[in-house]
Amino acid sequence: MTVTVRLFASYAEILGKSELELTIPDGSTVADVVRSVNGMPGGNSLPPSPLVAVNYSYASSAKPLANGDEIAIIPPVAGG
Amino acid sequence: MTVTVRLFASYAEILGKSELELTIPDGSTVADVVRSVNGMPGGNSLPPSPLVAVNYSYASSAKPLANGDEIAIIPPVAGG
Amino acid sequence: MMHVSLVRVAIDIASLAATVAKDTNGATAVFVGTVRSSNEGRPVTGIEYSAYDEMAEREMVSILTEASQKFGIAEAVIEHRLGTLHVGDASIGVAVAHPHRGEAMDALRYIVDETKRRAPIWKLEHYTDGTREWVNAGGVLET
Amino acid sequence: MMHVSLVRVAIDIASLAATVAKDTNGATAVFVGTVRSSNEGRPVTGIEYSAYDEMAEREMVSILTEASQKFGIAEAVIEHRLGTLHVGDASIGVAVAHPHRGEAMDALRYIVDETKRRAPIWKLEHYTDGTREWVNAGGVLET
């Protein structure tokens, strides 16, 4: 299945991109996607367990994913 | 000695006046002035121990007064 | 900038906020009290506000001084309107600024609560049936 | 009226307050966050705000819904600005109205705190020495 991964702020700078498509095995979880991103060039500068949202809601690392999901890796927020 | 007594809001309506001069014996206290006001026409509708300010600060009923003091009898406040 | 005033014109929330603005403050908290269309179930047409002016101003200055000591605020303003107000009109405006939001909101609450508790200001409420009543006149009295 | 928005124009505090005004509400509480001239001792020239727009809006709507359940508020608005802001510019404006002041101020604090904690929005701070830094990027990370 294919999912979209979105990166923001410092994480987008570190990886040099803000969006990518990943093809992953059925049954993959948030943790699997994070591990893939950590393995990309620059990805080891990201924390091993960052905040993640799936389809615009915060999600745990154990959450199983579905085809077409949008996974966002969220740097520490600093709004306001 | 002579003091000024000021009345406000419902208390001014009850007594039909907002200011009066009182001549009182030396050594009089806030409580003595309140007792005088309670004894005036309508004054028995005021509480026996109202909030009182002397010279613009809240004061206890035992506070001794001086010539020229301004004693305000303060109905329950309801600002804002 | 600490400032208190009793006014007889409309309270302008934007100018209150501007009064406390400073480049070192990241947080501005504002409270506005307005005349409600009903109070304890009775429909209200308006409220007449009156005050013991000289004392109300001193009491509000004391409250700002206390807030400054408690919360470290250096910018705060209280504006209280007097006279006849109609439903929706602002009767009180308080603005506080501080470098950080927690202190700004703590100070705002303190100033609003203490002003309502201590400032010698009274409301004569007018109802749609033509009657009127001093608000809180039957409240608990303390020496 | 509950409303959230991400904007790229100046936040107008008077119009925020007007948005939540209603004759049955006696209390309006407003918070405005502005860009400070220094952060942790470093002189700031400006901040670039960016967001995960779709999620930030949903998260802010959730926060207003929670505030409505917790504090009984029916009128609240959050406006967050994005893009390049300079010292003194407002980055966030929150306004809440309620019949009574305690609930209005409780809800204000809840909405401001939760928005700062949960809305996916980031600040890239620019300093007078020409350097820049993602604010809080070294903060505690949680899953």
Short mmCIF file of C-alpha atoms in Angstrom, two decimals:
data_model
loop_
_atom_site.label_atom_id
_atom_site.label_comp_id
_atom_site.label_asym_id
_atom_site.label_seq_id
_atom_site.Cartn_x
_atom_site.Cartn_y
_atom_site.Cartn_z
CA MET A 1 0.00 0.00 0.00
CA THR A 2 1.01 3.59 -0.44
CA VAL A 3 0.90 6.36 2.11
CA THR A 4 1.82 10.03 2.04
CA VAL A 5 4.33 11.30 4.57
CA ARG A 6 4.43 15.00 5.42
CA LEU A 7 7.27 16.80 7.11
CA PHE A 8 7.27 20.25 8.65
CA ALA A 9 9.47 23.02 9.98
CA SER A 10 12.86 21.76 11.23
CA TYR A 11 12.10 18.19 10.08
CA ALA A 12 11.38 19.34 6.52
CA GLU A 13 14.65 21.28 6.52
CA ILE A 14 16.63 18.33 7.84
CA LEU A 15 15.26 15.93 5.21
CA GLY A 16 15.18 18.53 2.46
CA LYS A 17 11.57 17.79 1.55
CA SER A 18 8.11 18.37 2.91
CA GLU A 19 6.19 15.50 1.36
CA LEU A 20 6.92 12.03 0.06
CA GLU A 21 5.11 8.86 -0.97
CA LEU A 22 6.04 5.57 0.69
CA THR A 23 5.08 2.10 -0.45
CA ILE A 24 4.90 -0.12 2.61
CA PRO A 25 3.74 -3.67 3.37
CA ASP A 26 0.16 -4.25 4.46
CA GLY A 27 -0.09 -4.22 8.23
CA SER A 28 2.55 -1.51 8.64
CA THR A 29 2.21 0.82 11.59
CA VAL A 30 3.17 4.39 12.37
CA ALA A 31 6.38 3.06 13.91
CA ASP A 32 7.32 1.37 10.63
CA VAL A 33 6.92 4.62 8.70
CA VAL A 34 8.93 6.52 11.28
CA ARG A 35 11.68 3.90 11.00
CA SER A 36 11.72 4.33 7.21
CA VAL A 37 12.03 8.08 7.53
CA ASN A 38 14.77 7.74 10.16
CA GLY A 39 16.69 5.65 7.62
CA MET A 40 16.65 8.32 4.92
CA PRO A 41 19.55 10.76 4.42
CA GLY A 42 19.41 13.15 7.36
CA GLY A 43 16.66 11.09 8.96
CA ASN A 44 18.83 9.98 11.83
CA SER A 45 18.70 13.57 13.11
CA LEU A 46 15.00 13.13 13.79
CA PRO A 47 14.03 11.71 17.16
CA PRO A 48 13.30 7.95 17.17
CA SER A 49 9.76 8.54 18.51
CA PRO A 50 8.48 11.85 17.18
CA LEU A 51 4.91 13.08 17.50
CA VAL A 52 2.89 11.69 14.60
CA ALA A 53 -0.54 12.44 13.20
CA VAL A 54 -2.49 10.14 10.92
CA ASN A 55 -5.14 11.83 8.80
CA TYR A 56 -4.93 15.04 10.86
CA SER A 57 -5.20 13.46 14.34
CA TYR A 58 -2.41 12.64 16.75
CA ALA A 59 -1.77 8.88 16.69
CA SER A 60 0.26 6.36 18.69
CA SER A 61 3.25 4.60 17.17
CA ALA A 62 1.36 1.29 17.24
CA LYS A 63 -1.46 2.54 15.00
CA PRO A 64 -1.89 0.33 11.90
CA LEU A 65 -2.06 2.21 8.63
CA ALA A 66 -4.31 1.94 5.60
CA ASN A 67 -3.69 2.63 1.93
CA GLY A 68 -3.89 6.37 1.21
CA ASP A 69 -3.27 7.49 4.79
CA GLU A 70 -1.52 10.80 5.38
CA ILE A 71 1.15 10.46 8.06
CA ALA A 72 2.58 13.70 9.41
CA ILE A 73 5.74 13.78 11.49
CA ILE A 74 5.26 16.67 13.85
CA PRO A 75 8.15 18.65 15.33
CA PRO A 76 7.58 20.08 18.82
CA VAL A 77 4.85 22.64 18.31
CA ALA A 78 5.37 26.29 19.16
CA GLY A 79 2.26 28.12 18.13
CA GLY A 80 0.75 31.22 19.64
CA MET B 1 -15.51 67.74 66.09
CA THR B 2 -17.24 67.69 62.74
CA VAL B 3 -17.15 64.95 60.12
CA THR B 4 -18.73 64.54 56.71
CA VAL B 5 -20.90 61.50 56.09
CA ARG B 6 -21.49 60.34 52.52
CA LEU B 7 -24.24 58.02 51.41
CA PHE B 8 -24.56 56.20 48.10
CA ALA B 9 -26.95 54.25 45.90
CA SER B 10 -29.75 52.54 47.87
CA TYR B 11 -28.59 54.12 51.15
CA ALA B 12 -28.77 57.64 49.70
CA GLU B 13 -32.29 56.88 48.45
CA ILE B 14 -33.39 55.50 51.81
CA LEU B 15 -32.14 58.54 53.73
CA GLY B 16 -33.08 61.03 51.04
CA LYS B 17 -29.63 62.60 51.01
CA SER B 18 -26.14 61.84 49.83
CA GLU B 19 -24.08 63.95 52.20
CA LEU B 20 -24.39 65.41 55.66
CA GLU B 21 -22.25 67.01 58.36
CA LEU B 22 -22.23 65.52 61.84
CA THR B 23 -20.91 67.10 65.01
CA ILE B 24 -19.72 64.33 67.30
CA PRO B 25 -17.82 64.12 70.59
CA ASP B 26 -14.03 63.75 70.52
CA GLY B 27 -13.07 60.08 70.63
CA SER B 28 -16.02 58.97 68.52
CA THR B 29 -15.56 55.93 66.31
CA VAL B 30 -16.99 54.69 63.03
CA ALA B 31 -19.55 52.71 65.04
CA ASP B 32 -20.77 55.90 66.72
CA VAL B 33 -21.36 57.59 63.36
CA VAL B 34 -23.17 54.53 62.02
CA ARG B 35 -25.37 54.54 65.13
CA SER B 36 -26.23 58.22 64.53
CA VAL B 37 -27.15 57.51 60.92
CA ASN B 38 -29.21 54.49 61.93
CA GLY B 39 -31.16 56.80 64.22
CA MET B 40 -32.13 59.23 61.45
CA PRO B 41 -35.48 59.01 59.60
CA GLY B 42 -35.20 55.92 57.38
CA GLY B 43 -31.87 55.03 58.94
CA ASN B 44 -33.22 51.94 60.61
CA SER B 45 -33.49 50.38 57.11
CA LEU B 46 -29.72 50.42 56.87
CA PRO B 47 -27.88 47.42 58.26
CA PRO B 48 -26.49 47.88 61.79
CA SER B 49 -22.92 47.12 60.56
CA PRO B 50 -22.54 48.37 57.01
CA LEU B 51 -19.27 48.59 55.13
CA VAL B 52 -17.64 51.91 55.94
CA ALA B 53 -14.75 53.85 54.46
CA VAL B 54 -12.88 56.64 56.21
CA ASN B 55 -11.05 59.04 53.93
CA TYR B 56 -11.44 56.69 50.94
CA SER B 57 -10.23 53.48 52.59
CA TYR B 58 -12.30 50.67 54.08
CA ALA B 59 -12.24 50.95 57.87
CA SER B 60 -13.35 48.85 60.84
CA SER B 61 -16.18 49.96 63.08
CA ALA B 62 -13.74 50.52 65.95
CA LYS B 63 -11.68 53.09 64.06
CA PRO B 64 -11.45 56.40 65.97
CA LEU B 65 -12.30 59.48 63.94
CA ALA B 66 -10.65 62.88 63.61
CA ASN B 67 -12.08 66.30 62.88
CA GLY B 68 -12.72 66.69 59.14
CA ASP B 69 -12.83 62.99 58.32
CA GLU B 70 -15.02 61.81 55.46
CA ILE B 71 -17.00 58.73 56.46
CA ALA B 72 -18.71 56.87 53.64
CA ILE B 73 -21.37 54.27 54.29
CA ILE B 74 -20.97 51.79 51.48
CA PRO B 75 -23.85 49.64 50.21
CA PRO B 76 -22.88 46.18 48.86
CA VAL B 77 -20.81 46.95 45.79
CA ALA B 78 -21.82 45.71 42.36
CA GLY B 79 -19.36 47.12 39.87
CA GLY B 80 -18.19 45.61 36.64
CA MET C 1 2.00 51.96 32.42
CA MET C 2 -0.64 51.51 35.09
CA HIS C 3 -3.82 53.49 34.64
CA VAL C 4 -7.35 53.56 36.05
CA SER C 5 -10.26 55.71 35.04
CA LEU C 6 -13.97 56.21 35.46
CA VAL C 7 -15.42 57.25 32.13
CA ARG C 8 -18.76 58.33 30.73
CA VAL C 9 -18.07 57.39 27.13
CA ALA C 10 -17.90 54.03 25.36
CA ILE C 11 -15.01 51.74 26.34
CA ASP C 12 -12.79 50.96 23.35
CA ILE C 13 -11.23 47.51 23.69
CA ALA C 14 -8.62 48.09 20.98
CA SER C 15 -7.33 51.22 22.65
CA LEU C 16 -7.21 49.46 26.03
CA ALA C 17 -5.03 46.75 24.49
CA ALA C 18 -2.87 49.40 22.80
CA THR C 19 -2.37 51.13 26.16
CA VAL C 20 -0.60 48.10 27.62
CA ALA C 21 1.33 47.09 24.50
CA LYS C 22 5.12 46.96 24.79
CA ASP C 23 7.73 45.17 22.68
CA THR C 24 8.90 43.08 25.62
CA ASN C 25 5.39 41.79 26.37
CA GLY C 26 4.27 38.70 24.47
CA ALA C 27 0.87 38.33 26.11
CA THR C 28 -2.07 40.69 26.41
CA ALA C 29 -5.20 39.59 28.28
CA VAL C 30 -8.36 41.65 28.13
CA PHE C 31 -11.69 41.45 29.92
CA VAL C 32 -14.81 43.33 28.95
CA GLY C 33 -17.99 43.24 31.02
CA THR C 34 -21.19 44.12 29.17
CA VAL C 35 -24.79 44.73 30.19
CA ARG C 36 -26.75 41.51 29.78
CA SER C 37 -30.29 41.33 28.46
CA SER C 38 -31.41 39.48 31.58
CA ASN C 39 -30.29 39.06 35.16
CA GLU C 40 -31.55 36.21 37.32
CA GLY C 41 -34.35 35.63 34.87
CA ARG C 42 -35.57 39.24 34.69
CA PRO C 43 -35.37 41.01 31.33
CA VAL C 44 -33.18 44.10 31.58
CA THR C 45 -33.40 47.28 29.51
CA GLY C 46 -30.36 49.03 30.97
CA ILE C 47 -28.27 49.78 34.03
CA GLU C 48 -27.34 53.03 35.73
CA TYR C 49 -23.83 52.86 37.16
CA SER C 50 -22.79 55.21 39.94
CA ALA C 51 -19.66 55.34 42.06
CA TYR C 52 -17.92 56.91 45.01
CA ASP C 53 -15.54 58.30 42.44
CA GLU C 54 -12.58 59.38 44.57
CA MET C 55 -12.50 56.11 46.48
CA ALA C 56 -13.18 53.88 43.47
CA GLU C 57 -10.17 55.28 41.68
CA ARG C 58 -7.93 54.82 44.70
CA GLU C 59 -9.16 51.29 45.23
CA MET C 60 -8.49 50.40 41.59
CA VAL C 61 -4.98 51.86 41.85
CA SER C 62 -4.41 49.68 44.93
CA ILE C 63 -5.61 46.63 43.01
CA LEU C 64 -3.17 47.31 40.17
CA THR C 65 -0.35 47.77 42.65
CA GLU C 66 -1.20 44.45 44.28
CA ALA C 67 -1.36 42.74 40.88
CA SER C 68 2.01 44.19 40.01
CA GLN C 69 3.51 42.75 43.19
CA LYS C 70 1.80 39.37 42.88
CA PHE C 71 2.27 38.74 39.16
CA GLY C 72 5.12 41.03 38.10
CA ILE C 73 3.00 42.99 35.67
CA ALA C 74 4.08 46.50 34.74
CA GLU C 75 1.32 47.30 32.23
CA ALA C 76 -2.33 47.25 33.23
CA VAL C 77 -5.36 49.43 32.81
CA ILE C 78 -8.86 49.47 34.29
CA GLU C 79 -11.60 51.55 32.73
CA HIS C 80 -15.04 51.59 34.35
CA ARG C 81 -17.96 53.35 32.77
CA LEU C 82 -20.55 55.29 34.76
CA GLY C 83 -23.98 56.63 33.80
CA THR C 84 -26.78 54.95 31.89
CA LEU C 85 -25.80 51.89 29.85
CA HIS C 86 -27.93 49.79 27.56
CA VAL C 87 -27.86 46.07 26.80
CA GLY C 88 -24.57 45.17 25.12
CA ASP C 89 -22.72 48.27 26.32
CA ALA C 90 -19.37 47.68 28.01
CA SER C 91 -19.34 48.67 31.68
CA ILE C 92 -15.78 47.61 32.50
CA GLY C 93 -12.65 47.00 30.49
CA VAL C 94 -9.41 45.61 31.91
CA ALA C 95 -6.24 44.98 29.91
CA VAL C 96 -3.01 43.47 31.21
CA ALA C 97 0.24 42.71 29.41
CA HIS C 98 3.21 40.60 30.51
CA PRO C 99 6.07 38.84 28.79
CA HIS C 100 4.28 35.50 29.41
CA ARG C 101 0.69 34.37 29.12
CA GLY C 102 0.19 32.68 32.49
CA GLU C 103 0.97 35.79 34.47
CA ALA C 104 -1.10 37.99 32.13
CA MET C 105 -4.19 35.81 32.60
CA ASP C 106 -3.63 35.37 36.36
CA ALA C 107 -3.34 39.13 36.77
CA LEU C 108 -6.41 39.75 34.60
CA ARG C 109 -8.55 37.51 36.79
CA TYR C 110 -7.22 39.07 39.99
CA ILE C 111 -7.87 42.61 38.79
CA VAL C 112 -11.38 41.86 37.52
CA ASP C 113 -12.41 39.90 40.63
CA GLU C 114 -10.99 42.44 43.08
CA THR C 115 -12.48 45.41 41.23
CA LYS C 116 -15.92 43.80 41.37
CA ARG C 117 -15.44 42.95 45.03
CA ARG C 118 -13.96 46.19 46.32
CA ALA C 119 -14.52 49.17 44.04
CA PRO C 120 -17.40 51.25 45.44
CA ILE C 121 -19.58 51.15 42.35
CA TRP C 122 -23.30 50.39 42.19
CA LYS C 123 -25.79 49.28 39.59
CA LEU C 124 -29.41 50.34 39.40
CA GLU C 125 -30.95 47.84 37.03
CA HIS C 126 -34.01 48.74 34.95
CA TYR C 127 -36.37 46.00 33.79
CA THR C 128 -38.72 45.77 30.84
CA ASP C 129 -41.74 45.94 33.16
CA GLY C 130 -40.69 49.45 34.25
CA THR C 131 -39.40 48.42 37.67
CA ARG C 132 -35.86 49.06 38.89
CA GLU C 133 -33.66 47.55 41.56
CA TRP C 134 -30.26 48.12 43.16
CA VAL C 135 -28.23 45.09 42.23
CA ASN C 136 -26.91 43.09 45.17
CA ALA C 137 -28.50 45.48 47.68
CA GLY C 138 -29.77 42.47 49.59
CA GLY C 139 -26.35 40.88 49.47
CA VAL C 140 -24.36 39.82 52.48
CA LEU C 141 -23.15 42.82 54.41
CA GLU C 142 -19.87 42.85 56.21
CA THR C 143 -18.07 45.32 58.35
CA MET D 1 -20.68 31.10 17.16
CA MET D 2 -17.53 29.00 17.21
CA HIS D 3 -14.92 29.85 14.65
CA VAL D 4 -11.25 29.12 13.96
CA SER D 5 -9.03 30.45 11.23
CA LEU D 6 -5.47 30.68 10.04
CA VAL D 7 -4.90 34.13 8.58
CA ARG D 8 -2.16 36.02 6.80
CA VAL D 9 -3.36 39.50 7.68
CA ALA D 10 -3.27 41.48 10.91
CA ILE D 11 -5.44 40.19 13.76
CA ASP D 12 -8.03 42.76 14.81
CA ILE D 13 -8.83 42.46 18.50
CA ALA D 14 -12.00 44.59 18.33
CA SER D 15 -13.47 42.44 15.58
CA LEU D 16 -12.60 39.26 17.51
CA ALA D 17 -14.51 40.60 20.50
CA ALA D 18 -17.40 41.64 18.26
CA THR D 19 -17.55 38.11 16.82
CA VAL D 20 -18.42 36.61 20.22
CA ALA D 21 -20.71 39.41 21.42
CA LYS D 22 -24.27 38.46 22.32
CA ASP D 23 -26.87 40.19 24.48
CA THR D 24 -27.04 37.27 26.89
CA ASN D 25 -23.28 37.29 27.50
CA GLY D 26 -22.01 39.61 30.22
CA ALA D 27 -18.34 38.67 29.99
CA THR D 28 -15.89 38.70 27.12
CA ALA D 29 -12.30 37.53 27.67
CA VAL D 30 -9.67 38.07 25.03
CA PHE D 31 -6.07 36.94 24.68
CA VAL D 32 -3.59 38.30 22.17
CA GLY D 33 -0.10 36.88 21.73
CA THR D 34 2.44 39.20 20.18
CA VAL D 35 6.00 38.82 18.93
CA ARG D 36 8.40 39.86 21.67
CA SER D 37 11.60 41.81 21.09
CA SER D 38 13.61 39.13 22.85
CA ASN D 39 13.31 35.44 23.65
CA GLU D 40 15.45 33.81 26.31
CA GLY D 41 17.77 36.78 26.21
CA ARG D 42 18.28 36.87 22.44
CA PRO D 43 17.11 39.99 20.57
CA VAL D 44 14.48 39.06 17.98
CA THR D 45 13.70 40.86 14.72
CA GLY D 46 10.76 38.71 13.66
CA ILE D 47 9.20 35.26 13.49
CA GLU D 48 8.06 33.15 10.57
CA TYR D 49 4.99 31.12 11.49
CA SER D 50 4.11 28.01 9.54
CA ALA D 51 1.48 25.35 10.13
CA TYR D 52 0.12 22.01 9.10
CA ASP D 53 -2.94 23.97 8.06
CA GLU D 54 -5.57 21.23 7.68
CA MET D 55 -4.68 19.63 11.00
CA ALA D 56 -4.21 22.90 12.89
CA GLU D 57 -7.72 23.98 12.02
CA ARG D 58 -9.19 20.63 13.04
CA GLU D 59 -7.27 20.66 16.31
CA MET D 60 -8.48 24.18 17.10
CA VAL D 61 -12.07 23.16 16.38
CA SER D 62 -11.63 20.22 18.79
CA ILE D 63 -10.28 22.58 21.44
CA LEU D 64 -13.32 24.87 21.10
CA THR D 65 -15.64 21.88 21.32
CA GLU D 66 -13.91 20.72 24.50
CA ALA D 67 -14.10 24.24 25.96
CA SER D 68 -17.78 24.35 25.16
CA GLN D 69 -18.34 21.07 27.02
CA LYS D 70 -16.15 21.98 29.99
CA PHE D 71 -17.21 25.59 30.51
CA GLY D 72 -20.57 25.93 28.77
CA ILE D 73 -19.37 28.51 26.31
CA ALA D 74 -21.25 28.93 23.04
CA GLU D 75 -19.23 31.81 21.58
CA ALA D 76 -15.50 31.51 20.98
CA VAL D 77 -13.06 32.28 18.23
CA ILE D 78 -9.39 31.46 17.59
CA GLU D 79 -7.44 33.31 14.94
CA HIS D 80 -3.81 32.35 14.31
CA ARG D 81 -1.62 34.29 11.94
CA LEU D 82 0.93 32.65 9.64
CA GLY D 83 3.80 34.10 7.61
CA THR D 84 6.41 36.64 8.61
CA LEU D 85 5.63 38.72 11.69
CA HIS D 86 7.61 41.54 13.23
CA VAL D 87 8.06 42.58 16.84
CA GLY D 88 4.73 43.70 18.28
CA ASP D 89 2.61 41.93 15.64
CA ALA D 90 -0.17 39.70 16.98
CA SER D 91 0.33 36.02 16.20
CA ILE D 92 -2.75 34.65 17.97
CA GLY D 93 -6.05 36.09 19.07
CA VAL D 94 -8.64 34.23 21.13
CA ALA D 95 -11.98 35.66 22.27
CA VAL D 96 -14.56 33.93 24.45
CA ALA D 97 -17.90 35.16 25.73
CA HIS D 98 -20.15 33.73 28.43
CA PRO D 99 -22.93 35.06 30.65
CA HIS D 100 -20.46 35.07 33.59
CA ARG D 101 -16.85 36.09 33.98
CA GLY D 102 -15.40 33.03 35.71
CA GLU D 103 -16.34 30.68 32.90
CA ALA D 104 -15.22 33.15 30.23
CA MET D 105 -11.75 33.45 31.79
CA ASP D 106 -11.46 29.71 32.51
CA ALA D 107 -12.35 28.91 28.91
CA LEU D 108 -9.93 31.55 27.60
CA ARG D 109 -7.04 30.00 29.47
CA TYR D 110 -7.97 26.49 28.38
CA ILE D 111 -8.21 27.47 24.72
CA VAL D 112 -4.95 29.43 24.72
CA ASP D 113 -2.99 26.74 26.58
CA GLU D 114 -4.34 23.86 24.48
CA THR D 115 -3.80 25.69 21.21
CA LYS D 116 -0.18 26.32 22.13
CA ARG D 117 0.24 22.72 23.25
CA ARG D 118 -1.53 20.91 20.41
CA ALA D 119 -1.97 22.99 17.27
CA PRO D 120 0.72 21.97 14.74
CA ILE D 121 2.22 25.41 14.25
CA TRP D 122 5.91 26.31 14.29
CA LYS D 123 8.01 29.41 14.75
CA LEU D 124 11.25 30.17 13.01
CA GLU D 125 12.74 32.99 15.03
CA HIS D 126 15.10 35.52 13.44
CA TYR D 127 17.64 37.32 15.62
CA THR D 128 19.37 40.68 15.25
CA ASP D 129 22.72 38.92 14.61
CA GLY D 130 21.29 37.36 11.45
CA THR D 131 20.90 33.84 12.86
CA ARG D 132 17.61 31.94 12.99
CA GLU D 133 16.28 29.07 15.02
CA TRP D 134 13.21 26.85 15.19
CA VAL D 135 11.62 27.65 18.53
CA ASN D 136 11.29 24.71 20.89
CA ALA D 137 12.91 22.33 18.38
CA GLY D 138 15.07 20.98 21.16
CA GLY D 139 12.04 20.61 23.40
CA VAL D 140 10.87 17.41 25.00
CA LEU D 141 9.53 15.05 22.40
CA GLU D 142 6.69 12.70 23.08
CA THR D 143 5.00 10.01 21.11
#
